[in-house]
Coordinates of N, CA and C in Angstrom, one line a residue:
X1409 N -6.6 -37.0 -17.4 CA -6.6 -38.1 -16.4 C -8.0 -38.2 -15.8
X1410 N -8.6 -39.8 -15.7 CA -10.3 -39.7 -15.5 C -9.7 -39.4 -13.7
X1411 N -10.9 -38.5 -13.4 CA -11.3 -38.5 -12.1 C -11.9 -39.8 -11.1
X1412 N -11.1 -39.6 -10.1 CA -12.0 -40.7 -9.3 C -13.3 -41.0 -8.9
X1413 N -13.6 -42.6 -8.5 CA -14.8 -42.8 -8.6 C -15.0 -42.3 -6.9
X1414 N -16.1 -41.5 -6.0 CA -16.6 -41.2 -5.0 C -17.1 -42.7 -4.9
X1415 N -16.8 -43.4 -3.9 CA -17.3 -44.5 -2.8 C -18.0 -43.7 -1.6
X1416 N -19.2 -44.0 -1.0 CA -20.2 -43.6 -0.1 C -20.0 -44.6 0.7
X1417 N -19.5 -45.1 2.1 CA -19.4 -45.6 3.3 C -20.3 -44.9 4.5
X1418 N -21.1 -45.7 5.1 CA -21.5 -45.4 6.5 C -21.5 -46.8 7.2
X1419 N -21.7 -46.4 8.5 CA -21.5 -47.7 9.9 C -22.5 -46.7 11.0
X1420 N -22.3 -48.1 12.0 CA -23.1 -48.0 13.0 C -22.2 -48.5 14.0
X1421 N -22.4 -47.6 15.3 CA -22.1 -48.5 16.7 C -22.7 -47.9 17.8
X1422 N -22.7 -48.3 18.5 CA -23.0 -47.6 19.9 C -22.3 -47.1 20.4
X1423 N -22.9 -46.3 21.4 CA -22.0 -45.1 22.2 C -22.6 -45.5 23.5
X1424 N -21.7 -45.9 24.7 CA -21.8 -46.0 26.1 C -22.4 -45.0 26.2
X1425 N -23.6 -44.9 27.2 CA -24.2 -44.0 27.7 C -23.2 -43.3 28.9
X1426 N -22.3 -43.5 29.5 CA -21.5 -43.0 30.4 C -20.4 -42.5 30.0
X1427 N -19.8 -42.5 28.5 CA -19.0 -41.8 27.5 C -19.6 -40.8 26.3
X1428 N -20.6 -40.4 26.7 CA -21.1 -39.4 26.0 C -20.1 -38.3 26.0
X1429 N -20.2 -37.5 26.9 CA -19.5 -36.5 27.4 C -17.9 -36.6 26.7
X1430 N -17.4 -37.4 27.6 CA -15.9 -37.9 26.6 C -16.0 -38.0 25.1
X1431 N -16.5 -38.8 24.3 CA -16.7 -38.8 23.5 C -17.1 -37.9 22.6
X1432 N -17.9 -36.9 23.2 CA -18.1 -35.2 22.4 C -16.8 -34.5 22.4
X1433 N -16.2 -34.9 23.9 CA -14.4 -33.5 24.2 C -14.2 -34.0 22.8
X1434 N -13.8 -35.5 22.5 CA -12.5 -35.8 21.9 C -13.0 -35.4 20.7
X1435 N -14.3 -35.3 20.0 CA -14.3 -34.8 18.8 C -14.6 -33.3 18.2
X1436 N -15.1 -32.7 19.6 CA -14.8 -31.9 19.9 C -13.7 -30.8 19.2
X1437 N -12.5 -31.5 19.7 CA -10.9 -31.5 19.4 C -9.7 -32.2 18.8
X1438 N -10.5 -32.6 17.6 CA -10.2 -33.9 17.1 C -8.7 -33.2 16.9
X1439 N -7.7 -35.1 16.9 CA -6.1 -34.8 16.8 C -5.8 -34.4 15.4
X1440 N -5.5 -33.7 15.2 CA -4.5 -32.7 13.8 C -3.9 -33.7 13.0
X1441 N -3.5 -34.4 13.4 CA -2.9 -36.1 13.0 C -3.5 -37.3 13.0
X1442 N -5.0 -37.3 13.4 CA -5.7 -38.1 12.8 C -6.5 -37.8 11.6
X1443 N -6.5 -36.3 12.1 CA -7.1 -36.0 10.3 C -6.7 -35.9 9.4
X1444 N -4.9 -35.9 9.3 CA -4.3 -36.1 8.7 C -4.3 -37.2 8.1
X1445 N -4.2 -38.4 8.8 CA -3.9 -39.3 8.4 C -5.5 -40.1 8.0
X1446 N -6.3 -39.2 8.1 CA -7.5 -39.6 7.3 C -8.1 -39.0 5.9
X1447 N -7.4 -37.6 5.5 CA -7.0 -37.0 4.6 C -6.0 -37.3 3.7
X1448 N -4.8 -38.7 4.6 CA -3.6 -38.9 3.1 C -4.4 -40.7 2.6
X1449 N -5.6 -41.1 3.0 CA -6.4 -42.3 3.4 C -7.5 -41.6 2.1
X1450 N -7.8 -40.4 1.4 CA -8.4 -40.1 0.4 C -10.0 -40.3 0.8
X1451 N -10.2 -39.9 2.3 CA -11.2 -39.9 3.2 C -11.8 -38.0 3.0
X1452 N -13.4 -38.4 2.9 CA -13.3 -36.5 3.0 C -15.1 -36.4 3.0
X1453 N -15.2 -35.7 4.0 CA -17.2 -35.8 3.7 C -17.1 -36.5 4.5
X1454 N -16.9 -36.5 5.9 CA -16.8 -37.7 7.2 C -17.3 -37.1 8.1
X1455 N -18.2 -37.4 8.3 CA -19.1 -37.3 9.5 C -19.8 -38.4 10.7
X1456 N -19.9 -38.0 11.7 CA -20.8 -38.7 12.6 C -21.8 -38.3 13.2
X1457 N -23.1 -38.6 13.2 CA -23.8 -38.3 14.2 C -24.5 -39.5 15.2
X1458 N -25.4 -38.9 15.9 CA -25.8 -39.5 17.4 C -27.2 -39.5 17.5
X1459 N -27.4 -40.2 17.9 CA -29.7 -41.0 17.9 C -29.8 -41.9 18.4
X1460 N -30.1 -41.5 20.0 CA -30.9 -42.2 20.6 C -29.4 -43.7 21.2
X1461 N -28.5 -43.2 21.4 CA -27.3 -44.3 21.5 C -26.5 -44.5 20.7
X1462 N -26.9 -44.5 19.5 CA -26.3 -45.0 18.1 C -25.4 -44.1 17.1
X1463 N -24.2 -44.2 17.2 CA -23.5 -43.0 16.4 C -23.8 -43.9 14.6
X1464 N -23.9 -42.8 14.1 CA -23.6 -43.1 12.4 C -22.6 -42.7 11.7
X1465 N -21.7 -43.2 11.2 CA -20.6 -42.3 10.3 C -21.2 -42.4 8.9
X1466 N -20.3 -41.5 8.4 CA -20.5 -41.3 6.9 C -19.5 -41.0 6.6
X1467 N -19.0 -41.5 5.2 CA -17.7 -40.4 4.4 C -17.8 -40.6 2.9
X1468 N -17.1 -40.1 2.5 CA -16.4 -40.7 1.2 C -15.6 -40.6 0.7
X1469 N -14.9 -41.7 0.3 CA -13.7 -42.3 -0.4 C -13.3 -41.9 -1.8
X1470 N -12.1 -41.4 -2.1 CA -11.9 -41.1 -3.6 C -10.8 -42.0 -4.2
X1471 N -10.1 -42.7 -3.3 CA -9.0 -43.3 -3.5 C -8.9 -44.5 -4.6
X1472 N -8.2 -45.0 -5.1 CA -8.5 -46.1 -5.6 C -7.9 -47.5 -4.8
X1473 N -7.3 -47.6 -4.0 CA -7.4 -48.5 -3.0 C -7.5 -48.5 -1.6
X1474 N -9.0 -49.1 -1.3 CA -9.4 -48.6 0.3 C -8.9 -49.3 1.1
X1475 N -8.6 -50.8 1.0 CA -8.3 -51.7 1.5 C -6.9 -51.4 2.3
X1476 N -5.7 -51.0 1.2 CA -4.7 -50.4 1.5 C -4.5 -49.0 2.3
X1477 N -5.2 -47.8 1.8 CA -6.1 -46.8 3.3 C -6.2 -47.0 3.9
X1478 N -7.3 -47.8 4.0 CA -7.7 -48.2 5.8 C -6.5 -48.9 6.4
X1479 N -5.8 -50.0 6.0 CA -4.4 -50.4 6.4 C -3.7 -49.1 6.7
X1480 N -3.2 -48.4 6.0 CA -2.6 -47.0 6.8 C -3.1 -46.2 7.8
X1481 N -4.3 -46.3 7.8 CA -5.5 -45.5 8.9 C -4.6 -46.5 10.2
X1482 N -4.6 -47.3 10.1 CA -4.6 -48.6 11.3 C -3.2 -48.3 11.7
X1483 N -2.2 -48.3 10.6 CA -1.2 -48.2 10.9 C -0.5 -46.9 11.4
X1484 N -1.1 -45.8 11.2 CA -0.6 -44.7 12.2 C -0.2 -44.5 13.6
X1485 N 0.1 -44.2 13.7 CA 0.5 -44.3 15.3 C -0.1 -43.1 16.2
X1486 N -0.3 -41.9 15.7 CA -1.6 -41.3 16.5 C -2.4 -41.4 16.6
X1487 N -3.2 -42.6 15.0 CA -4.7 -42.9 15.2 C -5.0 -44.0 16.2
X1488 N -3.7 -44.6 16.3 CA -3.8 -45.9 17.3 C -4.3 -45.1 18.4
X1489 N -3.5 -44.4 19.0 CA -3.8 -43.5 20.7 C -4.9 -43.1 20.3
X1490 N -5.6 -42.3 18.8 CA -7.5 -41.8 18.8 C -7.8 -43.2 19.7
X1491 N -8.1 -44.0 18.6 CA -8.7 -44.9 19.3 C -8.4 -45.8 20.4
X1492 N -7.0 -45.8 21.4 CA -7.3 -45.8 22.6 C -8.1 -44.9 24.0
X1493 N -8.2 -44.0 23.2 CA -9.3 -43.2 23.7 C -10.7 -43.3 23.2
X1494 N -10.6 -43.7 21.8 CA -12.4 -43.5 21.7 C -13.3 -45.0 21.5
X1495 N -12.1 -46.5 21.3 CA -13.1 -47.5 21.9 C -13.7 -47.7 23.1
X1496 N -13.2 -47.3 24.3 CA -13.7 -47.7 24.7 C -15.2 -47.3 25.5
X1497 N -15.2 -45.9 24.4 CA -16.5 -45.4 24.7 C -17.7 -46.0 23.8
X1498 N -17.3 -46.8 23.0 CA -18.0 -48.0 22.0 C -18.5 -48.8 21.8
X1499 N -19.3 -49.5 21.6 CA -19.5 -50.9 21.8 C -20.7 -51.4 20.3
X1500 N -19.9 -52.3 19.7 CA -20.9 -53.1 18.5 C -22.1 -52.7 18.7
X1501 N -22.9 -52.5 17.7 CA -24.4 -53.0 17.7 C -24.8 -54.4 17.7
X1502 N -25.8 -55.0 18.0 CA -25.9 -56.0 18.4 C -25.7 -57.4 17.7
X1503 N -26.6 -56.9 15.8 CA -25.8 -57.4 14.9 C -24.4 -57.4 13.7
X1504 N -23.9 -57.1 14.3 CA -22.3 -56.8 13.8 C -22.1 -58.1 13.9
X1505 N -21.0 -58.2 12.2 CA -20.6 -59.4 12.4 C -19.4 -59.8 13.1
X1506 N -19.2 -61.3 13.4 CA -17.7 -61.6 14.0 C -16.5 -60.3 14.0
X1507 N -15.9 -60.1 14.5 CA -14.5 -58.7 14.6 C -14.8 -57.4 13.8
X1508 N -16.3 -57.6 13.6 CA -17.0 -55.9 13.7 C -16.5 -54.8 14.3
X1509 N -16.1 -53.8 14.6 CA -16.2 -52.7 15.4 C -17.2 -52.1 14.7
X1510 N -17.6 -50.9 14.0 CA -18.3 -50.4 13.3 C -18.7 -51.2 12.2
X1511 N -20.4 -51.4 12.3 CA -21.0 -52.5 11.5 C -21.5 -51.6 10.4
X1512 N -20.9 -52.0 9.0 CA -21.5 -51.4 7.8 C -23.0 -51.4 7.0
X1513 N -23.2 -50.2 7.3 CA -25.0 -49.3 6.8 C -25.0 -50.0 5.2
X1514 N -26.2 -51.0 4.8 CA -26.1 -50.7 3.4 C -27.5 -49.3 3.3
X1515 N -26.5 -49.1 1.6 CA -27.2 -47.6 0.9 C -28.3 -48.4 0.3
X1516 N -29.1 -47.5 0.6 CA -30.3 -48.1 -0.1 C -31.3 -46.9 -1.2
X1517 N -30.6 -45.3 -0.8 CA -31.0 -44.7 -1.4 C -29.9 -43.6 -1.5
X1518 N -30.0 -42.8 -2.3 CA -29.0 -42.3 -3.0 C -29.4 -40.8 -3.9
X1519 N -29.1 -39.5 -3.6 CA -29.6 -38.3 -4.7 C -28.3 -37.3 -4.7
X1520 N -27.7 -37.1 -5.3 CA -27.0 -36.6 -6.0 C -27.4 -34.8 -6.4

């Protein structure tokens, strides 16, 4: 059976400067059930960091349909309450397009 292909994703958003703090607790202590349900989403290598306002994620995808993943991601019902807690420490970067939340990084370089 071929192995799947690794997809490389990153994004950009801002981080309220007055939700810093908050924003560290929750991941901090991230919910057991959002990583779940970001682990049955064939999500793995997920990271964020922080610069200067600006969080970065990273991950990557093994799945063969992300489209339908991330539809599950959405549709969880503990990731919903994550992110009742962690938009609103959020906010687009400036060019994000139309119903952006996290505006997608292109790769431009790549080593293996």
């Amino acid at each position: 059976m071929p192995q799947p292909t690794t997809r490389r994703f990153a994004s950009v958003i801002r981080l309220r400067p007055e939700k810093e703090a908050e924003y560290r607790a929750l991941h901090a202590a991230a919910w057991p059930g959002v990583l779940a349900a970001l682990k049955r989403a064939h999500i793995a290598n997920y990271s964020i960091f922080l610069r200067a306002g600006v969080l970065f994620s990273y991950l990557e995808y093994t799945g063969d349909d992300y489209e339908a993943d991330m539809a599950s991601i959405a549709a969880d019902p503990v990731t919903r309450e994550w992110w009742e807690r962690t938009d609103p420490c959020q906010q687009p970067v400036e060019d994000a397009g139309e119903g952006e939340w996290w505006a997608p990084a292109e790769e431009v370089f790549h080593l293996d």
